[in-house]
Amino acid sequence: EADIYQTPRYLVIGTGKKITLECSQTMGHDKMYWYQQDPGMELHLIHYSYGVNSTEKGDLSSESTVSRIRTEHFPLTLESARPSHTSQYLCASSEKETDTQYFGPGTRLTVL
Amino acid sequence: GQNIDQPTEMTATEGAIVQINCTYQTSGFNGLFWYQQHAGEAPTFLSYNVLDGLEEKGRFSSFLSRSKGYSYLLLKELQMKDSASYLCAVMDSNYQLIWGAGTKLIIKP
């Protein structure tokens, strides 16, 4: 099972602020993902990466960007936060053999 | 389009057995996953099926029929801690994971 970490766990910020959500994994997984999930709702893929220097947009249109400079690190940046960005953000990485995704604990973001 | 259907909510009694169904229509198939998600927490991996048949893991079993586009998750000897949402997800021909909306399982004493 993957060891995958996210910081911060909770964040409350004002509209217009720039924020970066951190995600790191220690299992050497090539593939990593960012999801957005509102309470009781389904997961929406916002970004993913196949490996270093690879980033792709997911199904959900989002005013966020990601980078993948190192295998273990996949940060998500919101250039200008809005109340509509209030949600839970989940990072995941997947093993090569079965593509099973393992999730970090999530960051709960509130934009005032 | 691609689609995964699961019941929105189910209720069961502590100690009983419950079966959560999942039907899917996807462009290709490269495996089906079940995850458990407690309220406010991240999903945790339960099972993976790529071939037809039943996979058993302790109190949890998962069944797959690729020809019918159907899977179920069977939970035995239900405990209160099993109250959670159960997510079905299918990997399509592009190795993209298509997620269902989840089934909220309520366990009553």
Short mmCIF file of C-alpha atoms in Angstrom, two decimals:
data_model
loop_
_atom_site.label_atom_id
_atom_site.label_comp_id
_atom_site.label_asym_id
_atom_site.label_seq_id
_atom_site.Cartn_x
_atom_site.Cartn_y
_atom_site.Cartn_z
CA GLU A 1 0.00 0.00 0.00
CA ALA A 2 1.15 3.52 -0.81
CA ASP A 3 2.31 6.02 1.74
CA ILE A 4 0.90 9.29 0.49
CA TYR A 5 0.77 12.57 2.32
CA GLN A 6 -1.08 15.82 1.86
CA THR A 7 -0.62 19.19 3.51
CA PRO A 8 -2.30 21.16 4.81
CA ARG A 9 -5.18 18.98 6.01
CA TYR A 10 -7.44 22.01 6.49
CA LEU A 11 -7.17 25.50 4.99
CA VAL A 12 -9.38 28.57 5.27
CA ILE A 13 -8.41 31.50 3.04
CA GLY A 14 -9.86 34.66 1.56
CA THR A 15 -10.95 35.17 -2.03
CA GLY A 16 -8.18 36.05 -4.46
CA LYS A 17 -5.36 34.36 -2.56
CA LYS A 18 -2.88 32.08 -4.28
CA ILE A 19 -2.48 28.69 -2.61
CA THR A 20 -0.54 25.50 -3.18
CA LEU A 21 -1.74 22.13 -1.92
CA GLU A 22 1.09 19.69 -1.35
CA CYS A 23 1.10 15.98 -2.15
CA SER A 24 3.98 13.54 -1.71
CA GLN A 25 4.28 9.79 -2.01
CA THR A 26 7.12 7.53 -0.96
CA MET A 27 6.34 4.44 -3.06
CA GLY A 28 7.99 5.54 -6.29
CA HIS A 29 4.67 5.45 -8.19
CA ASP A 30 4.86 7.04 -11.62
CA LYS A 31 1.18 7.96 -11.91
CA MET A 32 -0.39 10.58 -9.67
CA TYR A 33 -3.81 12.24 -9.60
CA TRP A 34 -5.75 15.14 -8.11
CA TYR A 35 -9.47 14.82 -7.44
CA GLN A 36 -12.07 17.25 -6.18
CA GLN A 37 -14.96 15.95 -4.11
CA ASP A 38 -17.85 17.79 -2.48
CA PRO A 39 -19.54 16.15 0.55
CA GLY A 40 -21.67 13.18 -0.50
CA MET A 41 -20.80 13.65 -4.15
CA GLU A 42 -18.68 11.74 -6.62
CA LEU A 43 -14.98 12.17 -7.30
CA HIS A 44 -13.98 14.48 -10.15
CA LEU A 45 -10.55 14.13 -11.74
CA ILE A 46 -8.93 17.55 -12.18
CA HIS A 47 -5.32 16.71 -13.06
CA TYR A 48 -3.10 13.68 -13.51
CA SER A 49 0.49 12.84 -14.33
CA TYR A 50 2.14 9.80 -15.90
CA GLY A 51 5.55 10.71 -14.54
CA VAL A 52 8.15 13.46 -14.25
CA ASN A 53 7.42 16.42 -16.55
CA SER A 54 4.06 14.93 -17.56
CA THR A 55 0.80 16.69 -16.61
CA GLU A 56 -2.70 16.34 -18.06
CA LYS A 57 -6.06 17.99 -17.38
CA GLY A 58 -8.89 15.80 -16.18
CA ASP A 59 -12.61 15.94 -16.78
CA LEU A 60 -13.40 18.80 -14.45
CA SER A 61 -12.54 22.26 -15.70
CA SER A 62 -10.53 23.89 -12.97
CA GLU A 63 -8.60 27.12 -12.53
CA SER A 64 -5.72 25.18 -11.08
CA THR A 65 -2.31 24.06 -12.29
CA VAL A 66 0.01 21.22 -11.33
CA SER A 67 3.68 20.42 -11.75
CA ARG A 68 5.69 17.20 -11.60
CA ILE A 69 9.36 17.97 -11.25
CA ARG A 70 10.08 15.01 -9.00
CA THR A 71 8.49 11.56 -8.98
CA GLU A 72 7.39 11.83 -5.37
CA HIS A 73 5.91 15.34 -5.45
CA PHE A 74 2.76 16.58 -7.22
CA PRO A 75 1.62 20.01 -5.95
CA LEU A 76 -1.63 21.69 -7.00
CA THR A 77 -1.79 25.49 -7.24
CA LEU A 78 -4.82 27.77 -7.30
CA GLU A 79 -3.72 31.17 -8.66
CA SER A 80 -6.74 33.06 -7.34
CA ALA A 81 -9.04 31.22 -4.97
CA ARG A 82 -12.82 31.72 -5.17
CA PRO A 83 -15.66 30.52 -2.93
CA SER A 84 -16.58 28.00 -5.68
CA HIS A 85 -13.23 26.29 -4.97
CA THR A 86 -14.45 25.30 -1.52
CA SER A 87 -14.22 21.50 -1.53
CA GLN A 88 -12.12 18.51 -0.51
CA TYR A 89 -9.04 17.90 -2.64
CA LEU A 90 -7.72 14.34 -2.78
CA CYS A 91 -4.36 13.27 -4.14
CA ALA A 92 -3.70 9.70 -5.26
CA SER A 93 -0.93 7.63 -6.78
CA SER A 94 -1.18 4.27 -8.49
CA GLU A 95 0.96 1.17 -8.70
CA LYS A 96 2.15 -0.05 -12.08
CA GLU A 97 0.87 -3.63 -11.98
CA THR A 98 -2.89 -3.07 -11.55
CA ASP A 99 -3.17 0.74 -11.61
CA THR A 100 -4.77 0.55 -8.17
CA GLN A 101 -5.02 4.07 -6.82
CA TYR A 102 -4.13 4.87 -3.22
CA PHE A 103 -5.31 8.11 -1.70
CA GLY A 104 -3.83 10.66 0.63
CA PRO A 105 -5.91 11.95 3.56
CA GLY A 106 -7.15 14.98 1.62
CA THR A 107 -7.12 18.75 2.06
CA ARG A 108 -10.37 20.41 3.04
CA LEU A 109 -10.34 23.90 1.53
CA THR A 110 -12.71 26.71 2.48
CA VAL A 111 -12.56 29.98 0.53
CA LEU A 112 -14.38 32.88 2.17
CA GLY B 1 -20.94 7.67 -23.12
CA GLN B 2 -19.42 5.94 -20.15
CA ASN B 3 -21.62 5.17 -17.20
CA ILE B 4 -21.50 3.42 -13.84
CA ASP B 5 -24.68 2.77 -11.87
CA GLN B 6 -24.93 1.93 -8.18
CA PRO B 7 -27.79 2.35 -5.73
CA THR B 8 -27.62 5.67 -3.93
CA GLU B 9 -28.29 4.31 -0.47
CA MET B 10 -28.83 0.98 1.28
CA THR B 11 -29.70 0.03 4.84
CA ALA B 12 -28.75 -3.21 6.59
CA THR B 13 -28.67 -4.65 10.09
CA GLU B 14 -25.59 -5.32 12.18
CA GLY B 15 -24.50 -8.95 11.78
CA ALA B 16 -26.33 -9.40 8.49
CA ILE B 17 -25.10 -9.69 4.89
CA VAL B 18 -25.49 -6.99 2.24
CA GLN B 19 -24.81 -7.00 -1.50
CA ILE B 20 -24.03 -3.74 -3.29
CA ASN B 21 -24.47 -3.92 -7.05
CA CYS B 22 -22.64 -2.02 -9.76
CA THR B 23 -23.39 -2.04 -13.49
CA TYR B 24 -21.17 -0.35 -16.01
CA GLN B 25 -20.98 0.69 -19.65
CA THR B 26 -17.49 1.78 -20.60
CA SER B 27 -15.32 1.97 -23.69
CA GLY B 28 -13.23 -1.09 -22.98
CA PHE B 29 -12.43 -2.75 -19.69
CA ASN B 30 -9.17 -3.09 -17.80
CA GLY B 31 -10.37 -3.88 -14.32
CA LEU B 32 -12.98 -2.98 -11.72
CA PHE B 33 -12.24 -1.55 -8.29
CA TRP B 34 -14.21 -1.19 -5.07
CA TYR B 35 -13.33 1.45 -2.51
CA GLN B 36 -14.70 2.26 0.93
CA GLN B 37 -15.06 5.89 1.97
CA HIS B 38 -16.07 6.99 5.45
CA ALA B 39 -17.68 10.42 5.71
CA GLY B 40 -15.08 13.19 5.49
CA GLU B 41 -12.24 10.77 4.77
CA ALA B 42 -10.37 9.59 1.69
CA PRO B 43 -11.35 6.43 -0.20
CA THR B 44 -9.50 3.25 0.79
CA PHE B 45 -8.95 0.38 -1.62
CA LEU B 46 -11.00 -2.79 -1.01
CA SER B 47 -10.78 -5.02 -4.08
CA TYR B 48 -9.78 -5.39 -7.70
CA ASN B 49 -11.37 -7.72 -10.27
CA VAL B 50 -10.15 -8.15 -13.82
CA LEU B 51 -11.33 -11.71 -14.51
CA ASP B 52 -14.84 -13.11 -14.08
CA GLY B 53 -15.61 -14.67 -10.76
CA LEU B 54 -15.49 -14.09 -7.06
CA GLU B 55 -12.60 -12.63 -5.09
CA GLU B 56 -12.80 -13.11 -1.33
CA LYS B 57 -10.99 -11.05 1.27
CA GLY B 58 -12.11 -11.75 4.80
CA ARG B 59 -15.64 -10.42 5.34
CA PHE B 60 -15.65 -8.73 1.94
CA SER B 61 -16.05 -10.43 -1.45
CA SER B 62 -16.29 -8.93 -4.92
CA PHE B 63 -17.80 -10.57 -7.99
CA LEU B 64 -17.38 -9.68 -11.66
CA SER B 65 -19.19 -10.67 -14.84
CA ARG B 66 -17.62 -8.88 -17.79
CA SER B 67 -20.18 -10.16 -20.30
CA LYS B 68 -22.99 -8.60 -18.23
CA GLY B 69 -21.09 -5.45 -17.27
CA TYR B 70 -21.89 -6.26 -13.65
CA SER B 71 -20.16 -6.48 -10.32
CA TYR B 72 -21.21 -6.74 -6.71
CA LEU B 73 -19.55 -6.22 -3.37
CA LEU B 74 -20.69 -8.61 -0.65
CA LEU B 75 -20.21 -7.66 2.97
CA LYS B 76 -20.76 -10.36 5.61
CA GLU B 77 -21.17 -10.16 9.39
CA LEU B 78 -21.83 -6.45 9.16
CA GLN B 79 -20.35 -4.22 11.83
CA MET B 80 -21.28 -0.65 12.71
CA LYS B 81 -17.89 0.51 11.38
CA ASP B 82 -18.95 -0.70 7.90
CA SER B 83 -21.25 2.32 7.67
CA ALA B 84 -19.65 4.21 4.78
CA SER B 85 -19.95 4.92 1.09
CA TYR B 86 -18.82 2.19 -1.29
CA LEU B 87 -17.45 3.35 -4.63
CA CYS B 88 -17.32 1.25 -7.76
CA ALA B 89 -14.78 2.31 -10.43
CA VAL B 90 -13.93 0.84 -13.83
CA MET B 91 -10.72 1.28 -15.80
CA ASP B 92 -11.50 1.83 -19.47
CA SER B 93 -9.49 1.03 -22.59
CA ASN B 94 -7.42 4.22 -22.12
CA TYR B 95 -6.58 3.18 -18.55
CA GLN B 96 -8.72 6.03 -17.24
CA LEU B 97 -10.68 5.28 -14.07
CA ILE B 98 -14.41 5.95 -14.34
CA TRP B 99 -16.00 6.45 -10.92
CA GLY B 100 -19.51 5.70 -9.79
CA ALA B 101 -21.29 8.11 -7.46
CA GLY B 102 -21.08 5.62 -4.59
CA THR B 103 -23.55 3.74 -2.42
CA LYS B 104 -24.11 5.03 1.08
CA LEU B 105 -24.50 2.04 3.41
CA ILE B 106 -26.27 2.60 6.71
CA ILE B 107 -25.91 -0.09 9.36
CA LYS B 108 -28.57 -0.27 12.06
CA PRO B 109 -28.12 -2.09 15.39
#
